[in-house]
Each structure stands twice: as structure tokens, then as C-alpha cells.
PDB file of C-alpha atoms and ligand atoms in Angstrom:
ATOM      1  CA  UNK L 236       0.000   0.000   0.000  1.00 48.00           C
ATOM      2  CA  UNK L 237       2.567   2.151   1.027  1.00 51.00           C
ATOM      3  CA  UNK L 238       5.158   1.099  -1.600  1.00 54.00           C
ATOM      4  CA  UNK L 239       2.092   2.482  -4.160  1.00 54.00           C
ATOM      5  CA  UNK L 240       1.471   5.074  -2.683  1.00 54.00           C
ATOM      6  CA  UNK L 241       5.192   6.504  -3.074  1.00 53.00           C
ATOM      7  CA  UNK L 242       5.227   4.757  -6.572  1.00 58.00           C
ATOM      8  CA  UNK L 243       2.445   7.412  -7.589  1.00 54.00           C
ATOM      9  CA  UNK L 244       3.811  10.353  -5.841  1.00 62.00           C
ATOM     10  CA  UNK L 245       7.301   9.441  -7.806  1.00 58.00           C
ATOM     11  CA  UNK L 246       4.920   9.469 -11.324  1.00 58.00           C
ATOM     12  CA  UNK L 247       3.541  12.483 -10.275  1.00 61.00           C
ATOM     13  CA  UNK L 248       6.404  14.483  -9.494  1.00 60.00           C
ATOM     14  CA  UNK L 249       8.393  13.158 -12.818  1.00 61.00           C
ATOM     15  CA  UNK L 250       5.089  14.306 -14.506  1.00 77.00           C
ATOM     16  CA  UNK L 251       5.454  18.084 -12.407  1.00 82.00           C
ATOM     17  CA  UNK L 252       9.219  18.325 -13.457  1.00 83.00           C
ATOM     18  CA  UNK L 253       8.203  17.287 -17.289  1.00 83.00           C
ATOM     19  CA  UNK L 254       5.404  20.544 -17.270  1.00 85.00           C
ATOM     20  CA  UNK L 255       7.950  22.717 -15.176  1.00 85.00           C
ATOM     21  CA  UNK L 256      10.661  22.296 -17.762  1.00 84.00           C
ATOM     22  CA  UNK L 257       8.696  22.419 -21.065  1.00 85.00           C
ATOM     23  CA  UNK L 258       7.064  25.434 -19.205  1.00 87.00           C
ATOM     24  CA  UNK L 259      10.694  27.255 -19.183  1.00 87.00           C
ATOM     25  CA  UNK L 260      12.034  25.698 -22.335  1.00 87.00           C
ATOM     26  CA  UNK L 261      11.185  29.314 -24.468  1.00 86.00           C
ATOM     27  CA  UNK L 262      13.220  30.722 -21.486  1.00 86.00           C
ATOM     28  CA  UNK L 263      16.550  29.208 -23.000  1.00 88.00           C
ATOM     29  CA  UNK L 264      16.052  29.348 -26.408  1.00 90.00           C
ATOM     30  CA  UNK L 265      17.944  33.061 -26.086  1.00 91.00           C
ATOM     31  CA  UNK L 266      20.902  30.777 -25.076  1.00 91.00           C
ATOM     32  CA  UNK L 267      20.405  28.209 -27.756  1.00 91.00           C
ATOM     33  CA  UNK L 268      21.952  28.969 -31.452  1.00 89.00           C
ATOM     34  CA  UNK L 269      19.914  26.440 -32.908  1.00 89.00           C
ATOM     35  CA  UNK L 270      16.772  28.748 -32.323  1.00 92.00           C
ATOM     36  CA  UNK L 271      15.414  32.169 -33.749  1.00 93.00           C
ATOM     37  CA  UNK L 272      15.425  33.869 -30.522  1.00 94.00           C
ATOM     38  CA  UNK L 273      19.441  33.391 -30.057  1.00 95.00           C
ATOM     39  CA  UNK L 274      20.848  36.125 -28.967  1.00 96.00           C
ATOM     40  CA  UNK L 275      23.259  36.712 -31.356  1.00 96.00           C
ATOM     41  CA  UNK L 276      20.893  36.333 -34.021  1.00 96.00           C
ATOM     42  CA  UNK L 277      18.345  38.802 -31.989  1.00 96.00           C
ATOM     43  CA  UNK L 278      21.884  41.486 -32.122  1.00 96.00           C
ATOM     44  CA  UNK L 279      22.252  40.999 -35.934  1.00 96.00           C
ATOM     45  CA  UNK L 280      18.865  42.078 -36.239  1.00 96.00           C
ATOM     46  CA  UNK L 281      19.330  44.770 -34.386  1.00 96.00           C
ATOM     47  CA  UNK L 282      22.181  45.806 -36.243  1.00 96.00           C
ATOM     48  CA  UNK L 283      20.500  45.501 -39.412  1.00 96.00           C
ATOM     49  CA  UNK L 284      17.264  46.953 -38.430  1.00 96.00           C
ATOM     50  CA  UNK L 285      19.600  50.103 -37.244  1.00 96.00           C
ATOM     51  CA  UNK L 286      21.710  50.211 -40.494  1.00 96.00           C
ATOM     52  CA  UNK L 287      18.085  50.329 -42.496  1.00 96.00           C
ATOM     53  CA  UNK L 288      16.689  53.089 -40.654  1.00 95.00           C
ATOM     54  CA  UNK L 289      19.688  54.770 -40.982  1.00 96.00           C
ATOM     55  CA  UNK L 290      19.651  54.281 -44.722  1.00 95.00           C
ATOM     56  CA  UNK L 291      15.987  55.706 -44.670  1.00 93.00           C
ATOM     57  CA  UNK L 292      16.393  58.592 -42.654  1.00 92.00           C
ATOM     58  CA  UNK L 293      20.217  59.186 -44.155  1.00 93.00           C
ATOM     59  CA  UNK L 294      21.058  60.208 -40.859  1.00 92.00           C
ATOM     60  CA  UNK L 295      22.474  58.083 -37.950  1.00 93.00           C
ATOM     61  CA  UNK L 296      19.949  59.014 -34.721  1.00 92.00           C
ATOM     62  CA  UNK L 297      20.601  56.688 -31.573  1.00 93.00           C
ATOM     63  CA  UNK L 298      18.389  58.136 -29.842  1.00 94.00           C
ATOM     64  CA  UNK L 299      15.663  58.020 -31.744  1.00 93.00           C
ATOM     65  CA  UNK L 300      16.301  54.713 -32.515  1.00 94.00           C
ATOM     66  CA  UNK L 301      16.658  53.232 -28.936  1.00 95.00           C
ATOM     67  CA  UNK L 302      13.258  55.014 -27.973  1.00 94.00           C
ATOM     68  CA  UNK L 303      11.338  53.694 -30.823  1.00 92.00           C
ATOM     69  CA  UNK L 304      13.350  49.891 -29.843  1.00 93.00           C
ATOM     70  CA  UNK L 305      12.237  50.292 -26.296  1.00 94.00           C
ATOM     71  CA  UNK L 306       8.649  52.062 -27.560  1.00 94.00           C
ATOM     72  CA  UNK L 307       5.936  50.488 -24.868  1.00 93.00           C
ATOM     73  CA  UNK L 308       4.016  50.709 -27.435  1.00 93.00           C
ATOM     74  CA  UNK L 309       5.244  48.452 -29.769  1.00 94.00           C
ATOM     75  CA  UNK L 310       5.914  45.417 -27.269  1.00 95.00           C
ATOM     76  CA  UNK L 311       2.175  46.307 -25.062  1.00 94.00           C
ATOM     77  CA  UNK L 312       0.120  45.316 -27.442  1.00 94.00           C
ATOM     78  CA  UNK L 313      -2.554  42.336 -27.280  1.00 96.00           C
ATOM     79  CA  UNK L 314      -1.023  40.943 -30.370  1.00 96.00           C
ATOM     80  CA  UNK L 315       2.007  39.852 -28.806  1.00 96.00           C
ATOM     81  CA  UNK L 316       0.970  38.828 -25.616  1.00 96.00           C
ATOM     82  CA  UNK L 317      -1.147  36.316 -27.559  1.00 97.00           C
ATOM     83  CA  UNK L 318       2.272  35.411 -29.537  1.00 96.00           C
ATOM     84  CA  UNK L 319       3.685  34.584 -25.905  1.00 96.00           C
ATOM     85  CA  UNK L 320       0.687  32.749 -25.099  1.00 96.00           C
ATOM     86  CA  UNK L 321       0.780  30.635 -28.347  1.00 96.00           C
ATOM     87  CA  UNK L 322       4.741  29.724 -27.695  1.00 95.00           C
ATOM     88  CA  UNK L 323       3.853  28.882 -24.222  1.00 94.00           C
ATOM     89  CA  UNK L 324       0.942  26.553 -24.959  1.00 94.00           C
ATOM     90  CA  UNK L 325       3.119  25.101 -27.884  1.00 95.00           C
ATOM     91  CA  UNK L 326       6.480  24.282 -25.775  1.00 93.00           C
ATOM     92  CA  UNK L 327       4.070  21.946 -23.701  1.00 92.00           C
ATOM     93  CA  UNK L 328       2.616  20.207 -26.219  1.00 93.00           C
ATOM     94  CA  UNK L 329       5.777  19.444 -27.957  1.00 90.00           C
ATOM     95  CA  UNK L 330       7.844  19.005 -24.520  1.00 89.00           C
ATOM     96  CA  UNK L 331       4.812  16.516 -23.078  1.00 89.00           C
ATOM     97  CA  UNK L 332       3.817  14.795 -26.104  1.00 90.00           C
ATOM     98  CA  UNK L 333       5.715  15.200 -29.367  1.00 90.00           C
ATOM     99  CA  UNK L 334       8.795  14.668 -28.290  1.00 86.00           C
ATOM    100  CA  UNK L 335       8.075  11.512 -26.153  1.00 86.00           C
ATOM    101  CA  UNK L 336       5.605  10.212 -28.863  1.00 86.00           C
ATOM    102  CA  UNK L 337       7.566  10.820 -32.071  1.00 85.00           C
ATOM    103  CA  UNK L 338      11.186   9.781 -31.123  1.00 77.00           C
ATOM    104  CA  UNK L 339      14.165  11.696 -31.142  1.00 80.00           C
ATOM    105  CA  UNK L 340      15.743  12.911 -34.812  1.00 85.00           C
ATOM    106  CA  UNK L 341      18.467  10.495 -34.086  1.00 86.00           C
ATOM    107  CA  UNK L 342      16.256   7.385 -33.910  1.00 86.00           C
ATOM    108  CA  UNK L 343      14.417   8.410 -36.905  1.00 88.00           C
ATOM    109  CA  UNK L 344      17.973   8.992 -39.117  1.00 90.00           C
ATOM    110  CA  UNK L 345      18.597   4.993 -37.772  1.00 90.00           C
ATOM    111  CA  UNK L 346      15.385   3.868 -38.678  1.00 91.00           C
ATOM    112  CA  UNK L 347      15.897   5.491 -42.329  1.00 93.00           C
ATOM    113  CA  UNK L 348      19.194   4.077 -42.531  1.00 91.00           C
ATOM    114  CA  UNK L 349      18.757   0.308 -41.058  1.00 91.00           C
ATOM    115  CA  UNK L 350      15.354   0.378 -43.593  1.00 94.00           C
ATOM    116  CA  UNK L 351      17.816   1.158 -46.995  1.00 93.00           C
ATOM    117  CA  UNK L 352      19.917  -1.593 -45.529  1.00 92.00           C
ATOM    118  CA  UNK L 353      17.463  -4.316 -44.641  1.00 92.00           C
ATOM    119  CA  UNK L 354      16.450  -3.840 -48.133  1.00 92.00           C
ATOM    120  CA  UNK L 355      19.211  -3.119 -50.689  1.00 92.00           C
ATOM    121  CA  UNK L 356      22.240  -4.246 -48.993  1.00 88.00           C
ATOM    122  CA  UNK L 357      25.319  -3.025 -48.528  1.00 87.00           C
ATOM    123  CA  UNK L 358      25.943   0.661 -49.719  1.00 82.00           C
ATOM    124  CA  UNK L 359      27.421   1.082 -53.373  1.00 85.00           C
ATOM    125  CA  UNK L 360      31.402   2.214 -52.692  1.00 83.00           C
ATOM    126  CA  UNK L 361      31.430   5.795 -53.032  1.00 85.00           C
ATOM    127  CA  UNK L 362      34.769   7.198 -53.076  1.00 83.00           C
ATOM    128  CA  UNK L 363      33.633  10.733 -51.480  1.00 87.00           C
ATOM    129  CA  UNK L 364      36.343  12.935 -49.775  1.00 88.00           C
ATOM    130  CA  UNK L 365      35.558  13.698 -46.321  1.00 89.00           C
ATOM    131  CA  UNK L 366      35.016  17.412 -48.124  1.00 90.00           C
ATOM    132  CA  UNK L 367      32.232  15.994 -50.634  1.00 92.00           C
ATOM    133  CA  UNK L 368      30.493  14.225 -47.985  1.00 92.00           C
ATOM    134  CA  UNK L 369      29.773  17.494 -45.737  1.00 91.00           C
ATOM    135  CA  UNK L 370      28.988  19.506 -47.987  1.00 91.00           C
ATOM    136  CA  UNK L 371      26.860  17.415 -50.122  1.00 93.00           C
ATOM    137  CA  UNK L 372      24.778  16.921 -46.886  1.00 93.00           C
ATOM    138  CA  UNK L 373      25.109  20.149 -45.676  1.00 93.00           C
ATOM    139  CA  UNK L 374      23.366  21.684 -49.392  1.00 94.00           C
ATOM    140  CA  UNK L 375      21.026  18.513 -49.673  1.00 95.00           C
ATOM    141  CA  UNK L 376      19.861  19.284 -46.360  1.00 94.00           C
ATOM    142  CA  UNK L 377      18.868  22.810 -46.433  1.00 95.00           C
ATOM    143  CA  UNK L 378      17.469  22.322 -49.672  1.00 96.00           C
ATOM    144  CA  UNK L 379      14.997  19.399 -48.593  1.00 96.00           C
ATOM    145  CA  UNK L 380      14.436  21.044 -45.452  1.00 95.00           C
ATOM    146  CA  UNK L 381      13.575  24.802 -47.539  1.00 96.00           C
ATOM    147  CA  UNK L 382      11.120  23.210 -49.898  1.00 98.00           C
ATOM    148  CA  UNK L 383       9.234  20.824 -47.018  1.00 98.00           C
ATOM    149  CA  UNK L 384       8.446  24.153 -45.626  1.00 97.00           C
ATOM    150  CA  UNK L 385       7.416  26.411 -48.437  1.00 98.00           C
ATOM    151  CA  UNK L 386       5.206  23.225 -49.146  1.00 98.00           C
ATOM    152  CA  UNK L 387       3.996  22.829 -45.999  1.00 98.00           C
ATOM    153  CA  UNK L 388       3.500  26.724 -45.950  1.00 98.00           C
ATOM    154  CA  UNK L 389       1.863  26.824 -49.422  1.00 98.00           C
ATOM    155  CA  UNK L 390      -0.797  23.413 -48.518  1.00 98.00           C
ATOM    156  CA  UNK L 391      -1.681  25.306 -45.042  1.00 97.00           C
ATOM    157  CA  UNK L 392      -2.935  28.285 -47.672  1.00 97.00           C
ATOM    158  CA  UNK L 393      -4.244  26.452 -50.279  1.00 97.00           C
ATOM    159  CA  UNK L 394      -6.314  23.981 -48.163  1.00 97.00           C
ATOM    160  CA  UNK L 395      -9.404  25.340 -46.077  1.00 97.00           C
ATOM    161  CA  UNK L 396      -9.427  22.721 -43.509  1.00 98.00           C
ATOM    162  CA  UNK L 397      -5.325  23.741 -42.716  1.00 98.00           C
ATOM    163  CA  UNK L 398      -5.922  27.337 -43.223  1.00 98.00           C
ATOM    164  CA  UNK L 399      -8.509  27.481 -40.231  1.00 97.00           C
ATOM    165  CA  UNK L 400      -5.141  26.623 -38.153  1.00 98.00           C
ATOM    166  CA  UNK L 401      -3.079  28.820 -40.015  1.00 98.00           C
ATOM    167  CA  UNK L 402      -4.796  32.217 -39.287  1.00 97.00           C
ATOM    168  CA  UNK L 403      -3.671  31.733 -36.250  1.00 97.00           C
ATOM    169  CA  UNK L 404      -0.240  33.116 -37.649  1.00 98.00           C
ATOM    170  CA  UNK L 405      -1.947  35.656 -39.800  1.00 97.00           C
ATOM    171  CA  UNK L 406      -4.195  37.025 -37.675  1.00 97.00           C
ATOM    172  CA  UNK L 407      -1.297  39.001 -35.798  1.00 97.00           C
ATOM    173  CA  UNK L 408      -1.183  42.274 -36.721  1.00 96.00           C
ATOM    174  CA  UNK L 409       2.182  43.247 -34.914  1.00 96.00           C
ATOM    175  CA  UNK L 410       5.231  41.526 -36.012  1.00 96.00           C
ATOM    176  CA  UNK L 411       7.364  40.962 -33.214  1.00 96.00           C
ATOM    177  CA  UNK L 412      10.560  38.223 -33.792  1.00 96.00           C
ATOM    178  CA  UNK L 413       8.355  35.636 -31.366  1.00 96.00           C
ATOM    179  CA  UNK L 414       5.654  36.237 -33.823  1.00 97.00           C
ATOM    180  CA  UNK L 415       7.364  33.073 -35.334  1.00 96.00           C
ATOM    181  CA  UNK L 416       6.200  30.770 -32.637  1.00 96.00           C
ATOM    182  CA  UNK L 417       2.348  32.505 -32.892  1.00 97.00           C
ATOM    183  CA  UNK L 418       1.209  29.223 -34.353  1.00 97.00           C
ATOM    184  CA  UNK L 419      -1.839  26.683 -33.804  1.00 97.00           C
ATOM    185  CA  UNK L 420      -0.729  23.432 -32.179  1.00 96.00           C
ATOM    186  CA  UNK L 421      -1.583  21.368 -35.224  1.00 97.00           C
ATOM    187  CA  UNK L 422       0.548  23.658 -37.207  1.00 97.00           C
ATOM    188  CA  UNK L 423       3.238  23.038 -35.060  1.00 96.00           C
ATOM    189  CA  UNK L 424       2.918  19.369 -34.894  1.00 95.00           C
ATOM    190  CA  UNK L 425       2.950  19.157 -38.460  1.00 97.00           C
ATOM    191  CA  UNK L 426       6.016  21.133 -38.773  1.00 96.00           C
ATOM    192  CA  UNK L 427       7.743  19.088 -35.864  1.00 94.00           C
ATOM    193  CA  UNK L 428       6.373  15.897 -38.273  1.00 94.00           C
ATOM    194  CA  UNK L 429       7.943  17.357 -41.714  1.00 96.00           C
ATOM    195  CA  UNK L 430      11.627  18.261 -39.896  1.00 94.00           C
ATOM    196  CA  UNK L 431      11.390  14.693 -38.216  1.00 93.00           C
ATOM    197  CA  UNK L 432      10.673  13.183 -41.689  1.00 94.00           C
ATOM    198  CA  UNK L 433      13.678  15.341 -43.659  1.00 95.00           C
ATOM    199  CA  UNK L 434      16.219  14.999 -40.748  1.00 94.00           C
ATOM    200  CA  UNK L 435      15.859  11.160 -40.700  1.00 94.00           C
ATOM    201  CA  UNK L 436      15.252  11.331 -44.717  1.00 95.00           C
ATOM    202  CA  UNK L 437      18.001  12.708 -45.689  1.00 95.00           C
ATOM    203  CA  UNK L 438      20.606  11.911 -42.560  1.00 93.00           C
ATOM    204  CA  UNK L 439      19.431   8.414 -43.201  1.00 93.00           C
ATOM    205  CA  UNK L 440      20.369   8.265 -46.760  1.00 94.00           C
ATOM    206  CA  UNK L 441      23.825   9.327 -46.264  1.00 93.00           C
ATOM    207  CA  UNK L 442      24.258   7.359 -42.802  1.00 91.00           C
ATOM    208  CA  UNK L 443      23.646   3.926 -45.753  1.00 93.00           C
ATOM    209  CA  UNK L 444      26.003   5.503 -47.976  1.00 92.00           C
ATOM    210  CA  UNK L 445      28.367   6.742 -45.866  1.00 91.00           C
ATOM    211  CA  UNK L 446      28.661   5.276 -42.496  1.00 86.00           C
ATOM    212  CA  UNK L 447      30.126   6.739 -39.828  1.00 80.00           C
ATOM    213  CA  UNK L 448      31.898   9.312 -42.213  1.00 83.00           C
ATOM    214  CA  UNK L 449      28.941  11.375 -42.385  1.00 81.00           C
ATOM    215  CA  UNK L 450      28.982  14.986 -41.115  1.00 81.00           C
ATOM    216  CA  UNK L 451      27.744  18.580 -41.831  1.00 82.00           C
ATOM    217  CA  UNK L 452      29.044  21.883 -41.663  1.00 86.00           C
ATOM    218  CA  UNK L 453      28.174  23.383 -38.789  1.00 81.00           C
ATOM    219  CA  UNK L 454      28.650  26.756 -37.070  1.00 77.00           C
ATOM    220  CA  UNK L 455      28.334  26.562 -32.950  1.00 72.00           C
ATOM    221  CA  UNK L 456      26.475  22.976 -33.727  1.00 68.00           C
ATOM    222  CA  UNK L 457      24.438  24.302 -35.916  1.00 77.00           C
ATOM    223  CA  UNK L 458      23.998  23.568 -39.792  1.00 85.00           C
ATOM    224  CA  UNK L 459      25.942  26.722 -41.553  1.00 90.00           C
ATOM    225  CA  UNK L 460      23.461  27.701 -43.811  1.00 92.00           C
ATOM    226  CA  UNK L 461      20.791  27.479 -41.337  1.00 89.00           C
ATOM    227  CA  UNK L 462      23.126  29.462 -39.166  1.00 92.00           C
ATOM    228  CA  UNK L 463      23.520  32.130 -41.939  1.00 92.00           C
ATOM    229  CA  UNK L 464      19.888  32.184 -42.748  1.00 93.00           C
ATOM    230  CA  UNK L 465      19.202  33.663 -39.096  1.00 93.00           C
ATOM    231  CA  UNK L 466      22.459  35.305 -38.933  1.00 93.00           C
ATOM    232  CA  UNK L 467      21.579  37.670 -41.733  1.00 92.00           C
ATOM    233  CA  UNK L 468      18.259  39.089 -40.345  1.00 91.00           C
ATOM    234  CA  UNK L 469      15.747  36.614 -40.304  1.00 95.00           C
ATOM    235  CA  UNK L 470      14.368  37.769 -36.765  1.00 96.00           C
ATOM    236  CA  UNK L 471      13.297  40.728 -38.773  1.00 97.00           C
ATOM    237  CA  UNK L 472      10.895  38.891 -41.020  1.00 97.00           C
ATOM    238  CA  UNK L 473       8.464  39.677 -38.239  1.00 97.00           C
ATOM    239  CA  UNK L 474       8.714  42.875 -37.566  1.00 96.00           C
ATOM    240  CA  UNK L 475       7.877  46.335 -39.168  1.00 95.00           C
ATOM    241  CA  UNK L 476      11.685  46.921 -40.191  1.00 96.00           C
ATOM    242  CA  UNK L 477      11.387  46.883 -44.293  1.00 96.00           C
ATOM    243  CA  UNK L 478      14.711  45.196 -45.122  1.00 96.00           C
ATOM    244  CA  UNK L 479      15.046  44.026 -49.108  1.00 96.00           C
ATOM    245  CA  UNK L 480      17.639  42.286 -50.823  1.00 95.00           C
ATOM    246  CA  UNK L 481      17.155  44.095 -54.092  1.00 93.00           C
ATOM    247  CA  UNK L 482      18.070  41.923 -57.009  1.00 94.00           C
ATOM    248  CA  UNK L 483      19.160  39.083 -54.944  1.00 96.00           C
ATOM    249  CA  UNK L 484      15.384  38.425 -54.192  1.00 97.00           C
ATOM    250  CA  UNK L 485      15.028  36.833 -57.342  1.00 96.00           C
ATOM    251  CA  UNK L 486      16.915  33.962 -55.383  1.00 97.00           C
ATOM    252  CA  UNK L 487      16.772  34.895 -51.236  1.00 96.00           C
ATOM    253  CA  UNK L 488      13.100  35.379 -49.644  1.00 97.00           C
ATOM    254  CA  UNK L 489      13.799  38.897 -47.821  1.00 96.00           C
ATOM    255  CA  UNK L 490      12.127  39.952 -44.888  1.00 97.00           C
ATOM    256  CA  UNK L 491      10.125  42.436 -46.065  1.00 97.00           C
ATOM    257  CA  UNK L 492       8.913  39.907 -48.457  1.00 97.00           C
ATOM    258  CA  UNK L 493       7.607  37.814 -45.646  1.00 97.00           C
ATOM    259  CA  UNK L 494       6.410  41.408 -44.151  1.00 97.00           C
ATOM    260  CA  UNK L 495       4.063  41.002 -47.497  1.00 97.00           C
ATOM    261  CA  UNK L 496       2.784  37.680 -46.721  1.00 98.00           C
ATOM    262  CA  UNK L 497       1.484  38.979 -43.823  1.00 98.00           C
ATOM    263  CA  UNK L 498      -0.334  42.232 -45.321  1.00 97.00           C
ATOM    264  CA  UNK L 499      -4.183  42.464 -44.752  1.00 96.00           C
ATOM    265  CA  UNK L 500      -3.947  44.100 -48.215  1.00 96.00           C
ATOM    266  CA  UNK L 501      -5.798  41.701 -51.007  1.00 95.00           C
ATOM    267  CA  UNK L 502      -3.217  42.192 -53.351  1.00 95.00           C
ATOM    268  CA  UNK L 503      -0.557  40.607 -51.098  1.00 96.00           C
ATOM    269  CA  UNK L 504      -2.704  37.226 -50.039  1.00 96.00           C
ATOM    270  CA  UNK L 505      -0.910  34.181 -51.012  1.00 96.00           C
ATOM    271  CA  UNK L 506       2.680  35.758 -51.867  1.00 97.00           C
ATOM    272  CA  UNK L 507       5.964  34.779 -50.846  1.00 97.00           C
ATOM    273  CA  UNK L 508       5.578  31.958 -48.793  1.00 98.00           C
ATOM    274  CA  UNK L 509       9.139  30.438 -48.805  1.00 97.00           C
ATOM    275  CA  UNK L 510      11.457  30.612 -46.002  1.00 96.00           C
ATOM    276  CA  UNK L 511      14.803  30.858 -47.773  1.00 96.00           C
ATOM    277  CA  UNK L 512      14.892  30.410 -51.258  1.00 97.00           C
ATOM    278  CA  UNK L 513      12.777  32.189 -53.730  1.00 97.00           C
ATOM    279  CA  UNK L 514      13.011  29.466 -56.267  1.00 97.00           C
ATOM    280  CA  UNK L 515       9.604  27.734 -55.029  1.00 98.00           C
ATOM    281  CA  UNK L 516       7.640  31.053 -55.060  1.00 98.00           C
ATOM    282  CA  UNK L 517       8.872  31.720 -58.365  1.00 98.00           C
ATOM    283  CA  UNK L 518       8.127  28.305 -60.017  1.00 97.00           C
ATOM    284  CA  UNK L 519       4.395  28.874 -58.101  1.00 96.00           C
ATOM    285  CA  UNK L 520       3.708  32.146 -59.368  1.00 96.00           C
ATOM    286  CA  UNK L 521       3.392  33.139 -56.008  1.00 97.00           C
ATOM    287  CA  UNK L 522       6.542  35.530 -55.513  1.00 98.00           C
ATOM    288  CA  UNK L 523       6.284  39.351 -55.161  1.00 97.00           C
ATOM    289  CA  UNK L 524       9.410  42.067 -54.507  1.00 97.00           C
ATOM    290  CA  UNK L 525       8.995  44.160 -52.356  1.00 96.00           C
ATOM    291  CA  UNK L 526      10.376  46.900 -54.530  1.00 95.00           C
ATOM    292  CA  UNK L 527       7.348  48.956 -55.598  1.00 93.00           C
ATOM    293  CA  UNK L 528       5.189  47.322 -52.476  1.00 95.00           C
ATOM    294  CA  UNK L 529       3.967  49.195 -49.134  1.00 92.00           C
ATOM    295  CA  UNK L 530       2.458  47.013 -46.519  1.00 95.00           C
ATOM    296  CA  UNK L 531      -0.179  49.281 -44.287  1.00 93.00           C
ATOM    297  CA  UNK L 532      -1.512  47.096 -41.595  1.00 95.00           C
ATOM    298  CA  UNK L 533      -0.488  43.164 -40.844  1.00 96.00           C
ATOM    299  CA  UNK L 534      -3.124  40.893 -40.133  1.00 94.00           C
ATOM    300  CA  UNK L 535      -6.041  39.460 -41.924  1.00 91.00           C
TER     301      UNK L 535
HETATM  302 ZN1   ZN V 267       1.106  32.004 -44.386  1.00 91.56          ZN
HETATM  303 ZN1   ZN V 268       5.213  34.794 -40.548  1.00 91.56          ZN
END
């Protein structure tokens, strides 16, 4: 009786500790350079966002710069508290149930990789250098994992029964950086599903083919052109700070371009929904510069 009895106080402090940590989990992802919020990626942003308004002003003003930064205004707003609410509600459902329920990416790279060997075999001998190897995975990678999303993206659009869980995204209408974690549970488990399924895809295909040789180029443990991606602004795709990449957004999704998918203007609805590359908008007729564009009010 007794021996129960501490058996189920055990279960449900284990459970307390699992709620308490998933609870704090957005709390560290300023810490964590595999996430958006990483500080350093937060600073290049702010850099950026400081060199842009300088370039539209012409005129360097700190001041004015730190008091519209620090504006109440901007971070009060109902908007974002519901962003914080949404992140919140979404780190415990991944933390209790995602996670536990879907595996690690690890075990889901060794299930890909045992499968292609069960069935065909040994691996044909591929004479890569270790050079080849990372960065063949490294492009292969981000490429698989940029076009899962802008499909993902473009289905949750396209489809009425996903887009009721998408608006929850749309219908913010201030961009903040942790406006990227304002999303509906299912939308987030369906993302967590897609990178589960590329990450053991693709890390299972070259763990057959290459063994124990296989690696990517990383930067702090992260993959480098993920790493560069956020290094180069992407906390200001959610935000009003109109950065554009000019001619280079024939081939780079820049944030003001995302700033666009998230216009309450008509003309704007279903453009630009890549992450990265601008190749999959293009060959979907749904990519817009941002040259010649002005984006009034966010939201839907
Ligand atoms: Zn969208
Ligand atoms: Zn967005």
C-alpha cells in the first residue's frame, strides 16, 4: 500500500518536473543557437534593423532609434501577448507529447538508414572525400528542409481545412521576432512531423552511404546555412523593419517579403511563402518584390 502510494507520488512528481521544464524551455532558447530567438541572431537584427533606418532617414539618430526599440508601445500590445501565449501553450505540447511520442531525430535517421539496408544491402562504394560528404549533406539538407516548408507553408494556404489553423499566424497584426512561434498546435505538430521526416530522410540516406563518415558543416552545432539564414536578419521577417535584398530576391526570400505575406492588403494574399529560397515562389507564381510594395496594416 505504502510502496504504491510513493510509486504514484514518484509518477507524479516526474510528470510536475516534465510541465515545469517544457514550461521554461522558451526561457533558454535566447541561449540556444539552434533557435530564432538566439541572442546573437536577436543582435544581428538589431544591427540591421539600425543600419536600415539609418539608410531611410540618411542620418544616424541613436536616440531616436533606442526610444522607438524600447517604444511600450510596440511590445504592449494584445497581439504579442497572444504570440507569448501561443509559444507557451506550444512548448508543452511538444515538450509533453511530441517529443516523447515521435522519437528523437536520431532514432528516426537509424530507422531510415537500417530500412535502406534491410532492403538493398550493402551501400554502393562511393569514393567521397571527407570534403564531398559534408557539404553534399550540408546543401542537400537545407534544400529538402527549404522546400518541405514552403510546401507545408503553401498546402496550409491552399487547403481550407489547414488554413482554419493557419490564421492563427496571420491574424497578428504586430510583427514581433516571437511572432514566429504565434502558431496553432496542429501547425506546429505538423512542422515538428515534416523536420522529423527530412532529418531522418536525408541523414538516413547518407548514414547507408556513408557510415560513420557522415557529417555537416556546422557553425556553434548548428547547420551553416541554417546558421547564416538567421544570422543575416531573419528575426526581422516579423517585424515592421522593411529590409530588401534588391536583385538578390530573385533567389533569397527577404524579410520584407515575408512582411508582405502577412499584409491584410488583397493584393498581397498568397505571396511569398518560402522561407529561404525564392526558387519555389517563383516556379508557383506566387513571388512578389517588395520593390514597388507598401504594406499598411499586418493581419487578416
Ligand atoms: Zn502564411
Ligand atoms: Zn510569418
Amino acid at each position: 500500500m505504502i510502496e504504491g502510494m510513493i510509486e504514484l507520488n514518484i509518477a507524479e512528481w516526474i510528470d510536475v518536473v516534465a510541465v515545469w521544464n517544457a514550461l521554461l524551455a522558451p526561457a533558454h532558447y535566447v541561449q540556444e543557437s539552434g533557435r530564432r530567438l538566439f541572442w546573437g541572431f536577436l543582435l544581428s537584427a538589431l544591427i540591421l534593423a539600425s543600419l536600415v533606418v539609418t539608410c531611410q532617414r540618411r542620418r544616424f539618430d541613436l536616440k531616436g532609434q533606442l526610444k522607438a526599440l524600447f517604444n511600450r508601445r510596440y511590445w504592449w500590445q494584445r497581439s504579442t501577448a497572444e504570440d507569448v501565449g501561443w509559444l507557451t501553450a506550444n512548448s508543452l505540447i511538444r515538450g509533453l507529447l511530441l517529443v516523447p511520442l515521435l522519437g528523437s531525430h536520431l532514432a528516426a535517421t537509424i530507422v531510415v538508414g537500417s530500412a535502406l539496408q534491410t532492403t538493398f544491402g550493402d551501400a554502393p562504394e562511393l569514393n567521397w572525400s571527407l570534403f564531398w560528404i559534408g557539404a553534399g549533406y550540408t546543401l542537400v539538407f537545407f534544400v529538402a528542409e527549404d522546400f518541405s516548408r514552403f510546401a507545408l507553408h503553401r498546402w496550409m494556404h491552399v487547403s481550407p481545412f489547414l488554413w482554419r489553423f493557419h490564421t492563427v499566424h496571420h491574424s497578428a497584426t504586430n510583427l514581433t521576432p516571437v511572432t514566429v512561434h504565434r502558431v496553432h498546435p496542429v501547425e506546429m505538430s505538423l512542422y515538428y512531423l515534416r523536420g522529423l521526416m527530412v532529418f531522418g530522410l536525408v541523414s538516413g540516406v547518407f548514414l547507408y552511404l556513408f557510415g560513420g563518415q557522415l557529417h555537416g558543416w556546422e557553425i556553434l552545432g548548428v547547420d551553416c546555412l541554417g546558421f547564416l539564414f538567421n544570422a543575416l536578419g531573419a528575426n526581422l521577417r516579423h517585424t515592421p523593419i522593411w529590409l530588401t535584398f534588391g536583385r538578390f530576391e530573385r533567389w533569397f526570400i527577404s524579410p520584407a517579403q515575408h512582411q508582405i505575406h502577412h499584409s491584410a492588403a488583397v493584393e498581397h494574399y498568397d505571396k511569398n511563402f518560402g522561407t529561404c529560397l525564392a526558387i519555389w515562389d517563383r516556379i508557383g507564381r506566387s513571388w512578389l518584390p517588395a520593390r514597388g510594395q507598401n504594406v499598411d496594416k499586418f493581419g487578416l
